[in-house]
Amino acid sequence: MDADVRAELDALRRRAYGPDADIQRDPEAMARLAVLEHALHRDAHDPPASPGDGRTPDAADARARASVTAGDSGRDLPVARRRSRRGWMLAGGAAVAAAVAVIVSMTANAPASDPVITALDGPSSGVHEVSARQAYSLARDFETTVLLRIPLDGSFGNYIDLPLSPSVPEFPASGPLSWASPLGTYYGWELWIGGAKGALQNEHCILARRDAQAIGRCVPATLRAQSALVVPLSYADVVASERPEGLEPTTRIGFWWYQDREVTVLLGAEIPEP
């Protein structure tokens, strides 16, 4: 990654994670941040060029720049790392094609605010919507630990008939729900995924609920893999008897719906409030 691209990444990180974070109101900048974060991660894991492998430093730099321009994005989980470079290029091209179509319409209709959630210390009602800063800082932290993989059926089955099921939680979608599916209880919280007919296009959502408390996030369905569909829980959100090993006041866990067939549970560092 050359100096100009690295400077752009640093500026986007400040907009996403700094004290004056405002990137949640700029979908195009959020998508660009995902692209550059992935390019940096891939650079770090690329083997160095050697005289015997037919590669040169210039060729490696050109390939890295090409991947940034093409818009390849996403996190490499262990299974994903075994994909071929050709597979990544095809997947990245399809993701960018979808992203361009959505970003054009989203930019003019970006939400006015995206509050950072805080620990839920007492009874409350309604849904606390996860901010982009909270979600991206966990999904793009490549030092997280995978605690659990929750399998999905791939077709998002076990749907609930919404009009007849008062137990379906409220999701922070921009339109009415079209389906919802419970995934079980983890660390004292019910975990749900759902789909909605959003104001601009279909959305996918993930939500954790405990009694009257709920924390959720919804993103455009076509951009689920790039948009950090994460619900984080802080140390204070999990009762002592339910805390997994490694969850401390300086860490948090997060439910990340990234792949079609699983929700991944991550353990990572907590981030300071802006």
XYZ file of C-alpha atoms in Angstrom:
274
model
C 0.000 0.000 0.000
C 1.615 3.268 -1.105
C 1.838 6.422 1.030
C -1.119 8.229 -0.578
C -3.476 5.282 -0.110
C -2.263 4.763 3.477
C -2.901 8.465 4.222
C -6.431 8.082 2.848
C -6.987 5.026 5.062
C -5.758 6.901 8.145
C -8.129 9.787 7.401
C -11.083 7.416 6.997
C -10.177 5.644 10.239
C -10.249 8.968 12.081
C -13.711 9.618 10.630
C -14.877 6.163 11.745
C -13.199 5.689 15.131
C -12.045 9.144 16.255
C -13.702 11.481 18.763
C -15.465 13.391 15.949
C -16.613 10.260 14.065
C -19.045 11.147 11.271
C -18.540 8.382 8.707
C -21.916 6.802 9.511
C -23.544 9.616 7.521
C -21.368 8.947 4.473
C -22.078 5.471 3.001
C -19.548 5.980 0.207
C -16.773 6.672 2.722
C -17.829 3.615 4.770
C -17.573 1.403 1.701
C -14.159 2.880 0.832
C -12.923 2.240 4.385
C -13.926 -1.423 4.094
C -12.011 -1.679 0.791
C -8.816 -0.136 2.174
C -8.911 -2.086 5.455
C -9.116 -5.329 3.532
C -6.353 -4.298 1.138
C -4.082 -3.484 4.103
C -4.869 -6.827 5.729
C -4.157 -8.704 2.496
C -0.857 -6.845 2.028
C 0.182 -7.904 5.524
C -0.500 -11.572 4.750
C 0.980 -11.612 1.207
C 4.294 -13.528 1.096
C 7.257 -11.350 0.062
C 8.466 -11.589 -3.516
C 11.438 -13.835 -4.152
C 13.610 -14.324 -7.256
C 12.338 -17.858 -7.753
C 8.603 -17.280 -7.702
C 8.326 -15.137 -10.825
C 7.111 -12.114 -8.853
C 8.768 -8.742 -8.367
C 8.142 -6.038 -5.764
C 6.805 -3.783 -8.535
C 4.354 -6.452 -9.634
C 3.220 -7.008 -6.052
C 2.665 -3.282 -5.570
C 0.689 -3.096 -8.812
C -1.477 -6.005 -7.737
C -2.170 -4.397 -4.363
C -3.128 -1.113 -6.010
C -5.377 -2.963 -8.426
C -7.184 -4.701 -5.595
C -7.836 -1.372 -3.874
C -9.171 0.147 -7.094
C -11.376 -2.860 -7.783
C -13.015 -2.489 -4.384
C -12.268 -5.931 -2.919
C -13.473 -5.888 0.678
C -14.396 -8.018 3.667
C -12.729 -9.911 6.468
C -10.686 -13.085 5.840
C -11.935 -15.729 8.254
C -9.885 -18.956 8.373
C -12.042 -20.753 5.788
C -12.071 -17.736 3.504
C -8.276 -17.540 3.565
C -8.150 -20.839 1.689
C -10.015 -19.408 -1.316
C -8.040 -18.867 -4.461
C -7.059 -15.388 -5.605
C -9.343 -15.891 -8.574
C -12.286 -16.525 -6.237
C -11.556 -13.320 -4.343
C -11.406 -11.305 -7.548
C -14.760 -12.650 -8.761
C -16.423 -12.123 -5.380
C -14.945 -8.630 -5.043
C -16.152 -7.612 -8.503
C -19.711 -8.757 -7.754
C -19.721 -6.939 -4.410
C -18.531 -3.694 -5.949
C -21.170 -3.844 -8.682
C -23.856 -4.115 -6.024
C -22.229 -1.451 -3.847
C -22.069 1.158 -6.609
C -25.778 0.814 -7.347
C -26.737 1.152 -3.698
C -24.331 3.916 -2.689
C -25.641 6.299 -5.349
C -29.125 6.158 -3.847
C -27.982 5.957 -0.208
C -25.780 9.041 -0.305
C -28.715 11.393 -0.798
C -30.755 9.642 1.876
C -28.165 8.891 4.549
C -29.541 8.856 8.110
C -29.049 12.006 10.162
C -27.490 10.158 13.082
C -26.151 6.780 14.175
C -25.668 6.897 17.956
C -23.024 4.805 19.663
C -24.650 2.352 22.034
C -23.679 2.290 25.687
C -23.913 -0.417 28.328
C -27.481 -1.175 29.396
C -27.429 -0.808 33.163
C -31.147 -0.924 33.951
C -34.598 -1.684 32.566
C -35.307 -0.023 29.248
C -37.547 -0.373 26.231
C -37.047 0.006 22.510
C -34.028 -0.923 20.443
C -30.527 0.498 20.854
C -29.165 0.799 17.318
C -25.518 -0.168 16.882
C -23.420 2.610 15.391
C -21.150 2.157 12.397
C -18.167 2.972 14.606
C -18.995 0.193 17.077
C -19.706 -2.340 14.329
C -16.775 -1.618 12.018
C -14.199 -1.362 14.794
C -14.984 -4.956 15.812
C -15.447 -6.473 12.349
C -12.223 -4.864 11.046
C -10.151 -5.779 14.100
C -8.005 -8.630 12.778
C -6.821 -9.537 16.275
C -10.218 -10.764 17.453
C -10.762 -14.338 18.614
C -13.560 -16.495 17.206
C -15.514 -17.891 20.169
C -18.296 -19.659 18.314
C -19.826 -20.239 14.890
C -23.623 -20.393 14.873
C -24.803 -22.350 11.813
C -27.595 -21.081 9.573
C -29.522 -23.106 7.015
C -28.470 -20.785 4.194
C -32.034 -20.060 3.145
C -32.845 -18.244 6.394
C -35.666 -20.658 7.147
C -37.668 -21.192 10.335
C -39.390 -17.905 9.579
C -42.032 -16.630 11.920
C -45.471 -15.528 10.782
C -45.143 -11.954 11.969
C -48.850 -11.031 12.336
C -49.431 -14.095 14.561
C -46.257 -13.938 16.626
C -46.094 -11.203 19.271
C -42.720 -12.574 20.455
C -40.900 -11.203 17.405
C -38.702 -8.307 18.598
C -38.643 -4.845 17.077
C -35.765 -4.464 14.618
C -34.134 -1.097 13.741
C -35.070 -1.461 10.051
C -36.157 1.429 7.827
C -39.274 -0.487 6.713
C -41.577 -3.362 7.745
C -40.177 -6.804 8.558
C -40.711 -9.528 5.988
C -39.263 -12.406 8.073
C -37.452 -13.117 11.336
C -35.704 -16.167 12.756
C -34.497 -16.909 16.325
C -31.050 -18.491 16.614
C -31.076 -19.390 20.311
C -29.800 -17.839 23.531
C -26.134 -16.958 23.983
C -24.513 -15.366 27.051
C -27.999 -14.612 28.414
C -29.223 -12.853 25.232
C -31.675 -14.104 22.595
C -30.151 -13.804 19.141
C -32.291 -13.076 16.069
C -31.751 -12.393 12.387
C -34.363 -10.870 10.120
C -35.173 -9.288 6.819
C -37.125 -6.124 6.058
C -38.463 -4.175 3.112
C -36.348 -1.078 3.669
C -37.009 2.446 2.482
C -34.454 2.058 -0.340
C -34.135 -1.719 -0.749
C -34.333 -4.974 1.170
C -32.377 -5.032 4.434
C -30.839 -7.719 6.628
C -30.781 -7.296 10.395
C -29.282 -8.885 13.487
C -30.514 -8.283 17.016
C -29.795 -9.429 20.579
C -32.566 -9.209 23.190
C -32.647 -9.714 26.942
C -35.943 -9.038 28.725
C -36.953 -5.506 27.679
C -33.501 -4.654 26.347
C -32.599 -5.017 22.676
C -29.537 -4.082 20.600
C -29.670 -4.343 16.817
C -28.335 -3.260 13.457
C -29.736 -3.385 9.894
C -27.895 -2.871 6.590
C -28.762 -3.210 2.880
C -29.031 -6.927 2.133
C -26.812 -6.692 -0.943
C -24.029 -5.139 1.174
C -24.245 -7.427 4.196
C -20.691 -8.761 3.808
C -19.218 -5.242 3.518
C -21.371 -3.383 6.050
C -20.306 -4.947 9.370
C -23.647 -6.414 10.424
C -22.510 -6.746 14.041
C -24.199 -6.605 17.445
C -21.558 -6.005 20.163
C -22.050 -6.693 23.879
C -19.803 -5.103 26.472
C -18.559 -6.695 29.686
C -21.336 -4.927 31.592
C -24.003 -6.269 29.216
C -23.315 -9.893 30.194
C -24.065 -11.169 33.706
C -21.147 -12.764 35.535
C -22.506 -16.311 35.292
C -22.814 -16.030 31.477
C -19.481 -14.378 30.647
C -17.203 -16.445 28.417
C -13.528 -16.845 29.205
C -11.628 -13.754 28.095
C -14.509 -11.296 28.440
C -13.119 -8.559 30.691
C -13.889 -4.846 31.232
C -11.494 -3.994 28.404
C -12.993 -6.454 25.918
C -16.363 -7.161 24.290
C -18.075 -9.867 22.313
C -19.918 -9.427 19.043
C -22.365 -11.406 16.907
C -21.381 -10.914 13.248
C -23.631 -12.052 10.386
C -21.101 -12.112 7.597
C -21.465 -15.377 5.699
C -24.667 -16.981 4.420
C -24.320 -20.111 6.501
C -23.183 -18.839 9.890
C -23.133 -16.067 12.450
C -19.655 -15.689 13.945
C -19.160 -14.758 17.604
C -16.039 -12.637 18.137
C -14.085 -11.575 21.213
C -12.170 -8.339 20.749
C -10.945 -5.154 22.372
C -13.396 -2.570 23.639
C -13.134 0.878 22.074
C -13.283 4.129 24.043
C -16.342 6.312 23.760
C -15.774 9.398 21.555
